[in-house]
Structures are given as C-alpha cells and as structure tokens.
Amino acid sequence: MIDERLVFERFHEALDVPPPSGGFDRLRIALAAAELNPRRSLWITPRLVRATQLVLVVLVLLALAVAMIGILVAGHPPPIRPHGGQVMIPAKMVSPTIGWAQAGLSEVWRTIDSGASWTEVTPPILPDRLWPSQYDAAFFLDGTHAWTVETGQGGSNPSNLYLSVFGTSDGGGHWHQGQSIPIGVQGGLDPVLSFIDSSHGWLLVSETNPEDIEAAPILYSTSDGGRSWKQVSAPASPPRSFCGPVPMTFVTVNFGVRVPGCGSSVVLVTRDGGISWQVQRPLPATAPDGDFDAPVLFDSMHGLIVFHGIQEVVLVTSDGGLSWATRSLPETDPMAVSFVDALHGWAATTALYPVINGSRSRVSAGGRLYHTDDGGLTWALVQTNLLEKSEGDDLGGLYFVDPKHGFASFTNPSSGTSSSWLKTSDGGRTWIVVAAGTICLVAC
Amino acid sequence: MGQTWLLGPYMGQMLFERSEAELIRSARKGDGAAFADLIRPHYVAAFRVAHGMLHNSEEAEDAVQDAAFTAWKKLGNLRAGSPLRPWFLAIVANRCRHVAGSRWWSVVWANRAEGEAPAGDIEAGVDLRRALARLGHDEKLILVLRYYLDMPYEEIAGTIGVTPKAARTRVERALRRLRPILQAREALI
C-alpha cells in the first residue's frame, strides 16, 4: 500500500513551480484589449498578432527558398491525416448513421451522418439546477427517443433536492419535462436511466452521503415516457459498497440486470420489473474484483455482460439471468468487445501498456479484430485494414450496431488528445475514417 | 459601486470590489477586464492545472490565456449560482488536451527553475513526470487535481463532471498505474 501523504509529497516535489511573474496581468491586459464581438469566434490577442507575424515571415522565407531552389527535388507528399476538426466519441450509436453523444457541461449532441458532424440538442436547463453535471444521466433508445435527468436544488436546503427527467421523441428537437421527483438526500447522487421503449423506463438513484457511505439505491419506473414516475422498490436490500453509477439495463417490463459500479463481482437480476433483485455470483469466489460494463440484454432470455478483471471475460445468460456462463475472449491482452445479438460479436485488442522494470511501456497499439457467430464460444481473426487505418494509434472502443455496421475509436498515444472515428459497413473487414481531430470534451 | 479600474486592478479591487454577479453581467456585455477579475481568484489554480498537465511554464500560461478566452465566450453557459472554479478549470484542462495534441515534441525537463532541490528529489520528480507523461489525459488530470491541487473528491467531481465516488474510483485506478514508480522511489528512500 502507498501512503497517500507520500503521494501528495511526490507530486508537489515533482510539479511545484511558481506561477509566472506578471502572468495574470498579461492575461488581464489581453482580455481587456480583446475585441469581444459575439458574431466572431476569434479574438485578436497580442499573442495571436505575434504568431501571425511570425507565420507571415516564415511563409515569405519559405517562398524565397522555393524560388531559389526551384523544384529540383521531387518527392512523394506525405500522407495527410484528416485531422483538424474536433471529434466527438458517441455515447451510443443507434444505427449506422445516427448516434448520440454527451460533452461536458451537460451538452447532448446528435449525429445523422455516422459521426462526421454533430448538432447540439441539449435539453432545457432547470432554473435551480444543481450544477455542474455530476448529478445527471442520459439514456438514448433509438434515433429519436432519448431522456436525460437533471437535479434541481429546490432552495438552499440540501434535503429539498429533486430530480426532473426530460424526454424527446423527435431527436432532441423538443423536450418534455416529467414530474419532479423529490429526493431527500444529504450527499451526491448517481442516477441511471434505462428505457425499453418510448413508454417504459426506470430511474435508479444511488445516494452518497457526506460520510461516504452509500445508501441503498431507490428505483423508480415510468410507463408514460418519463412524464410521471413511481417508486418501485423501497430503499433496501441489495448488496452495496458500490461506487459510481450502477450500470442497469432492462429489456422487458420485467427483466432487468444491474451490476456494481466497481469493486465487486455480483450481478443483480430482477424478473418482476425491479421490485425484487436476485443476487448472483457468476464468477468464482476467488476471482479478483474487477469492473463490469453495462449489461447488454437482447430479449427476455439472452444477454451478456463484459467483465474486466485481470483479463476480460464475457458472462452470457440464455435463461433470463437465472444462470451465467463464462466465455473467454480470443486473446489475453485487453480487449474491446461489442455484440449486436446473442450470437454475433466482435472483439479487438486495445492498447497494451504493461509495467516493465517499474514503468509502463507501450508494446501494442491494439486493433487485432476477431469475430464470433456462436455467442463467444469460438472466435475467428478478421482480415481487416483496421490496423492500417489506425496509423498506430491506440484502439479505444468498438461499437457495432448490426452484423454489418460498426465503429471504432482510436486515440493518439503520445498526446492522448487526437482521436479518430472509423466506420465499417462489411462486418469489420474494411474501415474508413469518418472523423479525426482533437477530442471534444467540454466547451467545444 | 463605482468604476475604479483607473486606480489599477488590485487597488481598484481592494477599494470597490465588485460582486461576482456584477462581474459576470459586465463580462457578458463584453467587458474583458471584468472577466479577468472574475477569474483572478482562480488564476493560480488554473496555471497549476495547466502546468501539471503540460510540464512547461510558457505553454501553461498560454493554455490558461486561451482557456480564459474560451470561457469568456462560453460564459453564457454558466448558470446562475454555479461555481465558477470547476467550470473554468474544466475548460483549462480541455485546452491542455488541445495543446498537448498539437505538440510535435515532448520533453520531460529535469531542471527546475528553483534549482535548489536535492538531486534525489529531482530524480524522483523526473520519474514521476515521466510516469505522468505516459498516462492518458484523463488519468493525468485527475491525479494532478487530487495530488497537486490537493482537491477534495467533491471538487474533482465538479471539475470533471462525475460523481465524487466515481472521482475517487478514477483517482485510485490512475494511482494504481503510477504505483510501480512511487513504490520504486519509496524503496530507494
């Protein structure tokens, strides 16, 4: 175990540098001198002026050099990466073209061209909203239906907090606000939404109180698209010691599965719409803790959950969650996994950074792609151009929407900031770059 | 409340400090100086975030300046009563992501401006900075917020837009990746 005080000391020793002398004054002068015009997206700052002058000088020198040298040296131009814009990594692609994304500050975005461009469709903001976005959640059902939940303060008393769900049925063009759900909590919230159709949905609220002890989550349900909610379960029972949002998925009005946010390996299954939850332990008791992805349920009987332990495994059920079988992935390296139904799935190696001699070294960018058509019993290597298209970047995620169409995200390992978004229309054999640039997180 | 900025920024603030709400109103109307005064209390924290992410003072100062202009432009997104600091630091962090992404070079500097730290500490610092440089943006950011800015989990959560529990989990995960470095230094000491 590391003494946390040691960590604080090490960070301060390593990073402590005084702010630049006069730094704030320079900033204030630049801001005061800048021309603020809402119709312009660029301010002329002194630094920008200097940079522009420098660029002009360099261009003139280059032009002179080219004129002197001529075109004696011929060569092939380097490959041009389509970088330059901003890339949004979707929260969910619901079809080969339509997807939803969330950016910081509670922005909701929607694409209809596979992620090449995005339109902001952020729902209305509660006038007394608890800010920033840490108390929010969203669920994207299909191309037109989506819901978000916001927390209102209801005055200065923290026990007056309330939740309000906003829903849209036209792709974010209009949002309707559901009834307020009062929640007398003293701490933070981890709401999670899940809908099975345009009417039926569930809202799970986990409270974190100031003593950092999580109270039992409370489950609400709606049958009118989020306009009204009723409490399903009393704040009781299921095992806790969860952390963070609790991934929860329903597929019918009765069948739902949820898993811990982290640090445990139990699976909770309901067959009565969330009134009662059966605790299941599909992994050996000796298995080290790990993290679950959100459960993926295909129908009332079939579903799966990817478990990230020492290595990833897929837990598969074919009897409505009564039992779970373990499916191995094709490699022991970390993998991204995506299934479109109970049989068809893909897995691709992600970047590998093992600890060698006390430091992490990148030994693989990932990108080897496998396919299964028997629910993960067997895997076949896919002959693909994914690695060439990735240009050495690290695979971040794999998102298939049907047996033909899927997406992959890559991140530049040296910067962690450039990203590319790729698409396949033939089951993963050939990929094209849809968008590339810097990742958009907040204030895009 | 009088407009006293002719006295100089600091003197003016001392004599007739404008409320945050008033500064926000002025900044939204195009008063850059008002916006500067709005973020003045958070400048040092913003610089520390940027420096912790970029490990370069000049780049950090530039990143904070760019972030300040972005924040000014996006000030309309800040809701009444919302804390300014986590919102502004989030924009600074995002700006650092852009700066690091546009780099064509990468240096882990060994010499510090102070130049007075013992050699062992400098080596330890370089080790830690190298280790941080290998982390992804998000992991590096959350460790910088926690262990360099000494932020409580609630404020980290507000800055990166997750719950406090999720913030704690992410800190622990990121720290796990640094553990070999920290333990190696501990063993040497």
XYZ file of C-alpha atoms in Angstrom, chain A residues 1-36 38 40-48 50 85-86 104-105 107 109 120 122 125-136 153 187-191 207-210 212-214 241-245 261-263 290-291 353 355 357-362 411-418 438-444, chain B residues 5 8-10 27-37 39-41 43-44 47-48 51-52 55 57 61-66 68-70 72-74 77-83 86-88 90-91 94 96-102 109 112-114 121 124-126 128-129 132-138 140 143-144 146-151 153-154 157-166 168-169 171 173 175-186 189:
226
model
C 0.000 0.000 0.000
C 1.130 3.519 -0.752
C 0.832 6.118 1.974
C -1.302 8.834 0.385
C 0.721 11.523 2.160
C 3.732 10.277 0.242
C 1.835 10.708 -2.999
C 0.960 14.290 -2.139
C 4.614 14.970 -1.318
C 5.874 13.354 -4.509
C 3.502 15.331 -6.699
C 4.407 18.620 -5.089
C 8.117 17.850 -5.323
C 7.774 16.933 -8.975
C 5.420 19.643 -10.174
C 5.682 22.669 -7.917
C 6.556 25.716 -9.998
C 5.555 29.263 -9.090
C 3.107 30.983 -11.454
C 4.903 33.168 -13.989
C 5.656 36.631 -12.758
C 3.076 39.021 -14.158
C 1.178 36.178 -15.785
C -2.220 37.302 -14.597
C -1.516 40.927 -15.516
C -0.660 39.839 -19.061
C -3.866 37.859 -19.227
C -5.900 40.780 -17.925
C -4.368 43.141 -20.444
C -5.071 40.678 -23.262
C -8.666 40.264 -22.165
C -9.212 43.976 -21.709
C -7.705 44.728 -25.098
C -9.536 41.981 -26.932
C -12.389 42.902 -29.118
C -15.426 40.980 -27.942
C -20.407 37.756 -30.287
C -16.884 36.485 -34.172
C -15.354 33.309 -32.911
C -11.812 34.652 -32.754
C -10.321 37.362 -30.657
C -7.255 39.241 -31.750
C -4.899 38.849 -28.845
C -1.341 40.189 -28.726
C -0.082 36.643 -28.826
C -2.137 35.904 -31.909
C 2.764 37.946 -32.836
C -11.588 19.348 -36.592
C -12.972 18.082 -33.354
C -19.048 18.286 -20.627
C -21.359 20.810 -19.030
C -24.363 19.040 -23.505
C -25.294 16.127 -29.295
C -26.230 20.173 -30.239
C -29.133 19.868 -25.225
C -31.906 23.568 -18.033
C -33.740 23.600 -14.720
C -33.726 27.159 -13.352
C -32.448 25.942 -9.990
C -30.345 23.184 -11.367
C -27.647 21.664 -9.224
C -24.535 22.291 -11.235
C -22.334 21.028 -12.768
C -23.235 17.819 -14.493
C -22.195 15.275 -11.908
C -25.769 14.609 -10.912
C -27.001 13.911 -14.411
C -31.907 22.376 -5.750
C -24.965 13.872 -0.470
C -24.244 13.139 -4.062
C -26.383 11.246 -6.484
C -25.703 8.652 -9.118
C -28.834 8.467 -11.265
C -27.139 8.369 -2.861
C -23.714 9.095 -1.470
C -23.918 10.833 1.857
C -21.252 13.083 3.376
C -19.151 8.497 2.101
C -21.431 5.629 2.971
C -23.725 4.815 0.138
C -20.422 -0.919 -1.347
C -20.914 0.191 -4.896
C -19.129 3.174 -6.283
C -20.170 5.436 -9.061
C -23.196 4.961 -11.251
C -20.127 0.396 -10.325
C -16.818 -1.168 -9.336
C -15.057 -3.358 -6.852
C -12.999 -6.061 -11.469
C -15.374 -3.778 -13.292
C 0.932 -0.902 -21.635
C 4.683 -2.427 -16.407
C 11.026 -2.514 -14.846
C 8.771 -0.250 -12.893
C 7.488 1.802 -15.751
C 4.797 1.413 -18.320
C 5.815 0.693 -21.879
C 3.606 0.602 -24.905
C -6.532 7.859 -29.660
C -3.041 9.083 -30.356
C -0.813 7.532 -27.665
C 1.687 10.370 -27.381
C -0.816 13.138 -26.889
C -3.930 11.398 -25.705
C -5.789 14.211 -27.406
C -6.052 13.344 -31.079
C -8.955 16.573 -31.224
C -11.375 15.055 -28.770
C -14.156 17.348 -27.715
C -14.879 17.131 -24.012
C -16.119 20.470 -22.797
C -16.816 23.919 -24.232
C -16.306 22.611 -27.771
C -10.294 50.480 -12.607
C -5.172 49.799 -11.216
C -6.585 46.337 -10.994
C -5.556 45.461 -7.490
C -18.229 40.267 -18.767
C -21.253 39.019 -20.681
C -21.674 42.523 -22.085
C -18.118 42.420 -23.408
C -16.036 43.768 -20.538
C -12.836 41.728 -20.760
C -11.344 43.299 -17.672
C -14.392 42.269 -15.695
C -13.966 38.721 -16.877
C -10.296 38.830 -15.920
C -11.259 39.960 -12.433
C -11.214 34.541 -12.823
C -8.458 36.271 -10.871
C -9.026 34.116 -7.730
C -5.651 32.007 -11.941
C -3.071 30.245 -9.789
C -1.917 27.705 -14.010
C -1.142 24.779 -11.742
C 1.486 23.184 -15.697
C 0.697 19.838 -14.158
C 5.051 20.468 -17.682
C 5.512 27.161 -17.891
C 0.474 30.331 -19.358
C -0.673 30.271 -22.972
C -3.140 27.485 -22.256
C -4.664 29.437 -19.397
C -4.948 32.506 -21.603
C -6.615 30.556 -24.388
C -9.813 32.284 -20.463
C -10.927 33.497 -23.881
C -12.932 30.323 -24.438
C -15.382 34.296 -21.713
C -17.015 33.253 -24.952
C -18.899 30.445 -23.185
C -23.292 28.512 -20.364
C -22.547 29.218 -16.723
C -25.793 29.055 -14.791
C -26.639 31.466 -12.013
C -25.250 30.283 -8.731
C -22.978 27.711 -10.295
C -19.424 27.604 -9.013
C -14.598 23.873 -11.516
C -16.175 25.139 -14.718
C -13.149 27.253 -15.563
C -12.520 22.083 -16.823
C -12.033 24.431 -19.754
C -9.631 20.777 -22.142
C -4.361 21.474 -22.289
C -5.673 18.485 -24.186
C -5.576 20.545 -27.367
C -2.112 21.919 -26.654
C -0.651 18.518 -25.924
C -2.328 17.161 -29.022
C -0.743 19.757 -31.264
C 12.523 18.517 -18.090
C 13.597 23.226 -12.225
C 13.543 26.955 -12.006
C 14.270 26.828 -8.318
C 14.268 14.784 -5.285
C 12.153 11.433 -8.209
C 10.402 14.360 -9.823
C 11.595 13.383 -13.264
C 7.066 10.960 -11.666
C 6.761 13.396 -14.562
C 2.603 11.051 -15.725
C 3.536 11.735 -19.327
C 2.713 8.123 -20.147
C -0.766 8.372 -18.746
C -3.753 9.403 -20.782
C -5.117 12.913 -20.435
C -7.955 11.966 -18.121
C -3.155 12.562 -15.610
C -4.098 12.846 -10.403
C -2.992 16.450 -10.869
C -6.037 15.391 -6.451
C -2.377 15.377 -5.539
C -1.032 18.639 -6.935
C -4.004 20.922 -6.365
C -4.997 18.997 -3.220
C -8.619 18.979 -4.291
C -13.151 14.493 -4.279
C -16.258 16.675 -4.368
C -16.093 15.556 -9.341
C -17.363 19.034 -10.140
C -14.441 19.702 -12.425
C -14.561 16.544 -14.480
C -18.313 16.083 -14.327
C -18.665 12.828 -12.445
C -19.852 11.853 -9.004
C -17.498 12.112 -6.038
C -17.446 8.362 -5.762
C -16.584 7.975 -9.384
C -12.407 8.605 -6.049
C -12.513 5.427 -8.094
C -8.099 8.523 -8.750
C -7.284 3.498 -10.705
C -2.790 5.898 -8.943
C -2.602 2.164 -9.407
C -0.883 2.791 -12.713
C 1.677 5.023 -11.047
C 2.218 2.703 -8.132
C 5.344 0.985 -9.512
C 7.086 4.343 -9.818
C 6.048 5.526 -6.388
C 6.958 2.241 -4.771
C 10.312 2.200 -6.504
C 11.114 5.635 -5.109
C 9.916 4.578 -1.699
C 14.440 6.078 0.195
